[in-house]
CSV table of C-alpha atoms in Angstrom, one decimal:
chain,number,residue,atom,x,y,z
A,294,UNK,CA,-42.0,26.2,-31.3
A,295,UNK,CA,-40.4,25.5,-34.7
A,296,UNK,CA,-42.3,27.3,-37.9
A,297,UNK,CA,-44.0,23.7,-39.2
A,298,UNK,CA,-45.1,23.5,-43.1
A,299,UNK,CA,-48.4,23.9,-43.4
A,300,UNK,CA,-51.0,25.1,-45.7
A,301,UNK,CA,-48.9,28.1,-47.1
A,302,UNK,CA,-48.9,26.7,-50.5
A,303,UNK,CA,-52.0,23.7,-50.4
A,304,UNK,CA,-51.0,23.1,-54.1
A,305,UNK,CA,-47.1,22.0,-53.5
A,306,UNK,CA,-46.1,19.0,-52.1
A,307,UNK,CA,-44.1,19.1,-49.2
A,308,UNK,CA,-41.6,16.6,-47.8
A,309,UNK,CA,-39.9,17.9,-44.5
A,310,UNK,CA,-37.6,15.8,-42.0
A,311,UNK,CA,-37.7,16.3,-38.6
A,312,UNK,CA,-35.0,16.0,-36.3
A,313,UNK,CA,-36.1,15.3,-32.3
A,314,UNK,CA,-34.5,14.7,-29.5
A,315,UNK,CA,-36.7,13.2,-26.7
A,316,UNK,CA,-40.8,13.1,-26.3
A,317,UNK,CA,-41.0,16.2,-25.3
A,318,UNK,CA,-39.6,17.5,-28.3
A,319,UNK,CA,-41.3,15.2,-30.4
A,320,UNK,CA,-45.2,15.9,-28.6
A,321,UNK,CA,-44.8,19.5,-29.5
A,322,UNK,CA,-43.2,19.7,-32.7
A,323,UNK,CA,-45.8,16.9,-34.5
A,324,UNK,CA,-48.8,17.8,-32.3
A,325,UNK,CA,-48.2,21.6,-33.4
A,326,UNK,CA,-48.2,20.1,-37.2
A,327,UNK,CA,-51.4,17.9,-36.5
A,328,UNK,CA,-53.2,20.9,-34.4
A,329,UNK,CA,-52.4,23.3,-37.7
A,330,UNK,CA,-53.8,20.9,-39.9
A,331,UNK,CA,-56.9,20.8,-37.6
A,332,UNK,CA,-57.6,23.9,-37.8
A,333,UNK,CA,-57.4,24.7,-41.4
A,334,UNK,CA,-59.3,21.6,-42.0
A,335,UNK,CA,-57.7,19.4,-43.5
A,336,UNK,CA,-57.2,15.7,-43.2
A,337,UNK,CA,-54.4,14.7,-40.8
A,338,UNK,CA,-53.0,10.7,-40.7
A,339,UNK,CA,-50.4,10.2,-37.9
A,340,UNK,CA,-48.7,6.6,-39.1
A,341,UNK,CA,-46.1,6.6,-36.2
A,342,UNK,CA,-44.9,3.6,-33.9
A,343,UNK,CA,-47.4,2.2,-31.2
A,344,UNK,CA,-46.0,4.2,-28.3
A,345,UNK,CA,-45.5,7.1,-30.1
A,346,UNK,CA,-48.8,6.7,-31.2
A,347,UNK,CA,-50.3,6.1,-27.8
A,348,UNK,CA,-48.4,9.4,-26.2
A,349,UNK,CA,-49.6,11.6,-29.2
A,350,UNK,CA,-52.9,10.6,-29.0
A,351,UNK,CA,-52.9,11.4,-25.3
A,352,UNK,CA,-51.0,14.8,-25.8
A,353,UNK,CA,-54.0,15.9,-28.3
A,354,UNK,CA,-56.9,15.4,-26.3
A,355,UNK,CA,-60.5,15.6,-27.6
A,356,UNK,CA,-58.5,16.8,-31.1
A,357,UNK,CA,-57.7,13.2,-31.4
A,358,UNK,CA,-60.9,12.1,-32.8
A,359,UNK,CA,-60.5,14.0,-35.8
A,360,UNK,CA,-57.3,12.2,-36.6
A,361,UNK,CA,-56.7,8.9,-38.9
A,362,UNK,CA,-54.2,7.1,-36.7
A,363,UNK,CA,-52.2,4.4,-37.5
A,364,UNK,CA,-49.5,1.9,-35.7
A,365,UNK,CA,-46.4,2.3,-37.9
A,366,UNK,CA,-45.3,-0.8,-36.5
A,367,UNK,CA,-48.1,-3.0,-37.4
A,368,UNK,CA,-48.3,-1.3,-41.3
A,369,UNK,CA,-45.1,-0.4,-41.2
A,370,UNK,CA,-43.5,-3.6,-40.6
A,371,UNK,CA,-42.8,-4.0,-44.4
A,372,UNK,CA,-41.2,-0.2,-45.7
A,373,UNK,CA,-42.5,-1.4,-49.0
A,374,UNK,CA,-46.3,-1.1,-47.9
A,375,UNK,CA,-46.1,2.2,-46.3
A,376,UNK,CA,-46.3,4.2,-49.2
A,377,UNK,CA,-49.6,2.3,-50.8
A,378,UNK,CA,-51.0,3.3,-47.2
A,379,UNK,CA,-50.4,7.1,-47.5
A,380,UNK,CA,-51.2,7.7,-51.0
A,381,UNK,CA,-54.4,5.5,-50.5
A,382,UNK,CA,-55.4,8.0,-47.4
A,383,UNK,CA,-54.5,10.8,-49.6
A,384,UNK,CA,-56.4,10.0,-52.6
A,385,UNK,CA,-59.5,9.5,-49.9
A,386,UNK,CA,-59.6,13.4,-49.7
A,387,UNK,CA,-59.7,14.6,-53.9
A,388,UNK,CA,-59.4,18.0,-54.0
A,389,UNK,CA,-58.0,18.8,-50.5
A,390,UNK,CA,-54.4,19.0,-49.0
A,391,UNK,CA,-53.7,15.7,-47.0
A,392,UNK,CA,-51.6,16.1,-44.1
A,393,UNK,CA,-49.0,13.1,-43.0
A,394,UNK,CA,-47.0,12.5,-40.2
A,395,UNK,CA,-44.8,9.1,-41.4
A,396,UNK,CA,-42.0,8.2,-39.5
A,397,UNK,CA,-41.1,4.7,-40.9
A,398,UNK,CA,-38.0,4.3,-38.7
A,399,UNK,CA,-37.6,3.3,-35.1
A,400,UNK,CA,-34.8,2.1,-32.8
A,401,UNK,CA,-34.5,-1.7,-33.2
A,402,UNK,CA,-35.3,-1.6,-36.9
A,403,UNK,CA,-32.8,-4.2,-38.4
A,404,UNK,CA,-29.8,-2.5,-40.9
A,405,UNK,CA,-32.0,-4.2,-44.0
A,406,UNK,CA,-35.3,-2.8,-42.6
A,407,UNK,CA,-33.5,0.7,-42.4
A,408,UNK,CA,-32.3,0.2,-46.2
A,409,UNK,CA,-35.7,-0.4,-47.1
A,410,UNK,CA,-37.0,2.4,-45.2
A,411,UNK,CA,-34.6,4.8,-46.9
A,412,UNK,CA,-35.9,4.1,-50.2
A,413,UNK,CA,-39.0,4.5,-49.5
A,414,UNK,CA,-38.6,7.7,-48.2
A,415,UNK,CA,-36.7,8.8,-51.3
A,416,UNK,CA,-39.8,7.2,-53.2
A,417,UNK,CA,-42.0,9.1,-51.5
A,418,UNK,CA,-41.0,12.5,-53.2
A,419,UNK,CA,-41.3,10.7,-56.9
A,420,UNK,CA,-45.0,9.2,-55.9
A,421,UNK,CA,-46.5,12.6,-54.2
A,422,UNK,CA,-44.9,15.2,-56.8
A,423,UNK,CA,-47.1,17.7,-57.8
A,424,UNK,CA,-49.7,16.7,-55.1
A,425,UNK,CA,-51.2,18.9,-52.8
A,426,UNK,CA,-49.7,17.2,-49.7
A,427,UNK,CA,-47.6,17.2,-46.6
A,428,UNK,CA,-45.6,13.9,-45.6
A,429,UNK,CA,-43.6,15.1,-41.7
A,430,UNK,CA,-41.1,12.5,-40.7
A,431,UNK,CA,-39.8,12.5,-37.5
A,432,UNK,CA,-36.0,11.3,-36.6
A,433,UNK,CA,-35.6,10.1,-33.1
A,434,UNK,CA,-31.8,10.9,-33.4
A,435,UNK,CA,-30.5,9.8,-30.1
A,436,UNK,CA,-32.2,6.4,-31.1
A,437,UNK,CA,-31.6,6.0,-34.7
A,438,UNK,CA,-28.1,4.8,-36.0
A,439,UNK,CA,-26.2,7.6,-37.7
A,440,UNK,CA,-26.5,6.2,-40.8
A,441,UNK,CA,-30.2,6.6,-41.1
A,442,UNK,CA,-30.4,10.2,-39.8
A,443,UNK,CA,-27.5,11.3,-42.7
A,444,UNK,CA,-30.0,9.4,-45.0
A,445,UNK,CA,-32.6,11.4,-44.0
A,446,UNK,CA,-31.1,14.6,-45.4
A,447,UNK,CA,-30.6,13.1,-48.5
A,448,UNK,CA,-34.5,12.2,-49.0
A,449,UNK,CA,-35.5,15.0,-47.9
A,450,UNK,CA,-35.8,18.1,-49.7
A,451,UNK,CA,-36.4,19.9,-45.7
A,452,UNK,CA,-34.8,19.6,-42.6
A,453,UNK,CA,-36.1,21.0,-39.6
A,454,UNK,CA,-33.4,20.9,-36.8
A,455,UNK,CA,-32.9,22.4,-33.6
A,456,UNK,CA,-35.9,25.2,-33.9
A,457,UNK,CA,-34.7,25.8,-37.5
A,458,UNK,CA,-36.5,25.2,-40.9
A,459,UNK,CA,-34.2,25.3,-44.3
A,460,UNK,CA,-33.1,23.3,-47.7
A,461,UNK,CA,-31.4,20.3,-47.3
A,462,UNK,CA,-27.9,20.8,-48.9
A,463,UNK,CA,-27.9,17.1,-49.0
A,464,UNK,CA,-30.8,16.3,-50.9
A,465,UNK,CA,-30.7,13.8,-53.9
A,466,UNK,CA,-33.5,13.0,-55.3
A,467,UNK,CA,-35.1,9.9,-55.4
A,468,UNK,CA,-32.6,7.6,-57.9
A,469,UNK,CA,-29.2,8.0,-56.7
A,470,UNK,CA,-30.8,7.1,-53.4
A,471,UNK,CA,-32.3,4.1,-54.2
A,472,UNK,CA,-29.5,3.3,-56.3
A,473,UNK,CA,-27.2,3.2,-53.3
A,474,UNK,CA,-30.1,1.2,-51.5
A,475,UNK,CA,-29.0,-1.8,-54.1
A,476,UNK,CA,-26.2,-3.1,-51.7
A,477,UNK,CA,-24.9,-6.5,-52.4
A,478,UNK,CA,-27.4,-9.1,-50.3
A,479,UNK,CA,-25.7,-11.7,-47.8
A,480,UNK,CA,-25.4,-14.8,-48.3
A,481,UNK,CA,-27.4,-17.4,-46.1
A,482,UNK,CA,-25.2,-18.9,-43.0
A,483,UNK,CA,-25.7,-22.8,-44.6
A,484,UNK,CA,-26.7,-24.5,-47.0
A,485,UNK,CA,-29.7,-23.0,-49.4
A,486,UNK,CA,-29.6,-25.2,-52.9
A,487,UNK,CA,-31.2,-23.4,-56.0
A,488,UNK,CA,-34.3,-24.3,-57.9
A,489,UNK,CA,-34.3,-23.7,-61.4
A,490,UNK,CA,-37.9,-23.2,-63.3
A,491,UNK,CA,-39.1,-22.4,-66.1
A,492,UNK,CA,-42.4,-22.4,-68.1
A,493,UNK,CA,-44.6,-25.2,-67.4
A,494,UNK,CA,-42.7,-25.8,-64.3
A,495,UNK,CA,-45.2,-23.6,-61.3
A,496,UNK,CA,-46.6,-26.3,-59.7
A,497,UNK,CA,-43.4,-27.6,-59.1
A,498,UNK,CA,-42.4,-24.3,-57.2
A,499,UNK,CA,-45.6,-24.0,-55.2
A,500,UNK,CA,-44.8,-27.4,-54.3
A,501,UNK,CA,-41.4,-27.2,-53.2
A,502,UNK,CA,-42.2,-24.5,-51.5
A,503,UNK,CA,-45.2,-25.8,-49.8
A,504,UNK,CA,-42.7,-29.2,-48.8
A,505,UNK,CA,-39.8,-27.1,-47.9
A,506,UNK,CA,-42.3,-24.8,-45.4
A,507,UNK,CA,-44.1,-27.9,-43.5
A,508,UNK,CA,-40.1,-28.1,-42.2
A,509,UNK,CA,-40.0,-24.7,-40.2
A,510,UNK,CA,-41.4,-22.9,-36.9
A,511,UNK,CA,-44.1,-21.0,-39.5
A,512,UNK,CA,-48.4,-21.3,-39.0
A,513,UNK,CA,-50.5,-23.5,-41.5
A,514,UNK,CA,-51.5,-19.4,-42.1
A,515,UNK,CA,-48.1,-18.3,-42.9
A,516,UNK,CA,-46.9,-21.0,-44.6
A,517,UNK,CA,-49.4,-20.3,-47.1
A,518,UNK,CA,-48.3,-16.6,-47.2
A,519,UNK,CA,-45.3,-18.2,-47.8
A,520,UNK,CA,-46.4,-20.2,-50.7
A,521,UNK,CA,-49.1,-17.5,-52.1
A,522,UNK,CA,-46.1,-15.1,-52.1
A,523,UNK,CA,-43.2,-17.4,-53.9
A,524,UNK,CA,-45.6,-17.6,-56.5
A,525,UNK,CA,-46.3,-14.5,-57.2
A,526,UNK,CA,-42.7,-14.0,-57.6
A,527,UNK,CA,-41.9,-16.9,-59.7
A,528,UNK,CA,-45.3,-16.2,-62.1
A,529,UNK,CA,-43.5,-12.5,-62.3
A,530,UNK,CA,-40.5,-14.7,-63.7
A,531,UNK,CA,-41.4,-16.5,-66.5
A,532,UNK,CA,-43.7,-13.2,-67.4
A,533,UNK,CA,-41.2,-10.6,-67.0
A,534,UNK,CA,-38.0,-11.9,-66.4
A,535,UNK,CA,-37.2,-13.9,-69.5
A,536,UNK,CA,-39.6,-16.5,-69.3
A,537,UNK,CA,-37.1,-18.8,-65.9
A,538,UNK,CA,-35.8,-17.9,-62.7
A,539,UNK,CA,-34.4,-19.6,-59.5
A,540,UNK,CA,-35.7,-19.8,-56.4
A,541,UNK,CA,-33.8,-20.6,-52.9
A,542,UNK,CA,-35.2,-21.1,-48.9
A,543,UNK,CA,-33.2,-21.0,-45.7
A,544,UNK,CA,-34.3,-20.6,-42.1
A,545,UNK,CA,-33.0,-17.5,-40.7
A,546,UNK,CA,-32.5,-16.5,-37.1
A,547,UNK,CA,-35.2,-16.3,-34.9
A,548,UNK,CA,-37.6,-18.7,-36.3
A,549,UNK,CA,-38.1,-16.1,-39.5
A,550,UNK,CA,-38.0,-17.6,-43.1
A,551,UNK,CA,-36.3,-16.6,-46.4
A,552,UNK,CA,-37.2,-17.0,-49.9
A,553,UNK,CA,-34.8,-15.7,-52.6
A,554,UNK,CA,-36.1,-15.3,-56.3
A,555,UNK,CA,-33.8,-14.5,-59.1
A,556,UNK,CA,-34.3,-14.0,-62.6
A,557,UNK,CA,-33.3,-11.7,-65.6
A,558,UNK,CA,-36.1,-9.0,-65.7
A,559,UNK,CA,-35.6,-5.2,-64.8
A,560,UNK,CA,-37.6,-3.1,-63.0
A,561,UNK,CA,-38.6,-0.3,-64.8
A,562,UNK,CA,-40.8,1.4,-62.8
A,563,UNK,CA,-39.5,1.9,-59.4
A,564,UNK,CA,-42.9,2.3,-57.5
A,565,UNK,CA,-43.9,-0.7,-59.2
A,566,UNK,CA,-46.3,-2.6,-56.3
A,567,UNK,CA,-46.1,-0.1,-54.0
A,568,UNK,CA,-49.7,1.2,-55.3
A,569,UNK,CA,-52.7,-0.9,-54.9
A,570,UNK,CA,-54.0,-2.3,-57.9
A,571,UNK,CA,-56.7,-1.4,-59.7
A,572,UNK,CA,-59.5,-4.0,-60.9
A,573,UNK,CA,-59.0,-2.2,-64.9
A,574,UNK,CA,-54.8,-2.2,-64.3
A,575,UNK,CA,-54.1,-4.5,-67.5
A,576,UNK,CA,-50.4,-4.6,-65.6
A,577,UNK,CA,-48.4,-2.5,-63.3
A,578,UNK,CA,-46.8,-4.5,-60.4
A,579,UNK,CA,-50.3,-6.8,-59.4
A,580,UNK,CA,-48.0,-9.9,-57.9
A,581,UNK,CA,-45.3,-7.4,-56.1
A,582,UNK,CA,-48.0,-5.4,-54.5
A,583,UNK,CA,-49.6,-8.5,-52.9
A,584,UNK,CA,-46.0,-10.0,-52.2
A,585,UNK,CA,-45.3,-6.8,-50.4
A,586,UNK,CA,-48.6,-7.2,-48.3
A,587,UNK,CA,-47.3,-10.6,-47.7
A,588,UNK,CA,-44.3,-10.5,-46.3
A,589,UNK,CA,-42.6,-9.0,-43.5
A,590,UNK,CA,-39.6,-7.6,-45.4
A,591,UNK,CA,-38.6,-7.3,-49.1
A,592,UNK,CA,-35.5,-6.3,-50.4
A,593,UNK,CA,-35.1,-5.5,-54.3
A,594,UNK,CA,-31.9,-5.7,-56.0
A,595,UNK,CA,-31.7,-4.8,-59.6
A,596,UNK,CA,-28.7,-5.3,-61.5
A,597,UNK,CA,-27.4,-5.5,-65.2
A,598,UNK,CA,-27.9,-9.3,-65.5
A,599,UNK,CA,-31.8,-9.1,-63.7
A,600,UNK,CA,-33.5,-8.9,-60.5
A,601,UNK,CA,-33.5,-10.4,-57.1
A,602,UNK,CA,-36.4,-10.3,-54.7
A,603,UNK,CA,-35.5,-11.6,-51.1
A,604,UNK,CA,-39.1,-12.3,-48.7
A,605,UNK,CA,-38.5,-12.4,-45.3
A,606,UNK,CA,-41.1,-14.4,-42.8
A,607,UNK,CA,-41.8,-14.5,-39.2
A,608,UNK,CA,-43.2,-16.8,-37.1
């Protein structure tokens, strides 16, 4: 059984990768980590996918009560709500070492899901510094494109592989990973017309939004997420990204939606709405955090001449 961090050192934060191959595998390696934490007391989330989940669960026994569990796949969907979700669980226990097991990627995750899932996970090492906490992340790497595995030792500072523990040689820190996140977006299959807006001019997105959204597969529900969201975007616009901006919709494949929003601000703060909100926050990514709760997927671009936020939708 593979040396897992533990509670060595509860005042570092720690940030390994794991590498499985199979359930097996996978049941002892994280139910070793969980049954540690256990029994030195501490508080133990397990934010895996459902049937991960369910076979973890089952593999722990009665010590499953004293778990926080979580379906990766339900609060996962989005990677840009998962960290809000571990630091909240964390900050739930002042004073202690939390212990996570994360694993935000899964076979069938789309190429811009896994994108977005790779920055988070090199986020995660800028948000938990100098924490006393533990974030696991198991790799399923028969399942997972190659890609995302290589990834994985470059967000990372630890790799456990094979029965082994050690320094990632790989590791880059959080910025030229996200940096390499910022891929040029695709453009839509047809026709998607621009917007333009610009102070005074709100209502008139909401609205063509609103019009534009009684035309697709979406819920009366979701096509006020839909709405709710855009605006939150386009109010992030004219306050932050030089007072206009641009906003485009196409259908996308499977019944899903897309909103583009592009204007000239920057984003300074890379965690920006990736932290819930506090009531005294007089600013500090308010309308991104709620468009990330929102949505289904969002991709950030940031480039010299501004910002680009694309919101995907499902049915």
């Amino acid at each position: 059984m593979t040396n897992l961090p533990g509670s060595a050192d509860p005042g570092a934060f720690l940030h390994p990768a794991l590498f499985y191959e199979g359930q097996a595998q996978y049941l002892d390696e994280v139910g070793a980590f969980v049954l540690a934490s256990l029994a030195a007391e501490e508080p133990v989330l397990v934010a895996v996918p459902g049937a991960r989940l369910d076979a973890l669960r089952e593999s722990l026994g009665a010590d499953a009560s004293a778990v926080t569990w979580t379906d990766m796949e339900q609060a996962g969907r989005n990677p840009g709500r998962i960290l809000a979700d571990l630091q909240e669980f964390a900050d739930r226990h002042p004073g202690r070492p939390a212990r996570i097991v994360g694993e935000p990627m899964w076979p069938g995750r789309s190429p811009a899901e896994l994108r977005e899932a790779t920055r988070h996970e090199a986020l995660i090492n800028t948000a938990f510094a100098g924490r006393p906490a533990t974030v696991l992340c198991p790799y399923d790497v028969r399942g997972l494109p190659a890609a995302a595995v290589s990834d994985a030792r470059r967000t990372h500072p630890t790799v456990i592989e094979k029965g082994a523990r050690g320094a990632s040689p790989a590791y880059a820190g959080a910025s030229p990973v996200c940096a390499d996140c910022d891929t040029p977006l695709p453009e839509p299959d047809g026709p998607a017309p621009w917007l333009a807006y610009a102070h005074g001019r709100l209502g008139e997105v909401r609205e063509y939004a609103e019009n534009w959204a009684r035309g697709t597969a979406l819920s009366p529900l979701r096509r006020g997420d839909l709405v709710l969201a855009v605006s939150e975007a386009a109010a992030n616009s004219l306050a932050h990204g030089g007072g206009k901006g641009a906003l485009r919709l196409w259908s996308s494949p499977g019944n899903g939606v897309v909103a583009e929003i592009r204007d000239g601000g920057r984003l300074a703060d890379p965690l920006a709405g990736r932290r819930r909100p506090t009531l005294a926050s007089a600013h500090g990514g308010r309308g991104l955090w709620m468009i990330h709760q929102l949505c289904d997927l969002v991709e950030i671009r940031a480039a010299a001449d501004g910002l680009t936020l694309r919101l995907h939708m499902s049915t």
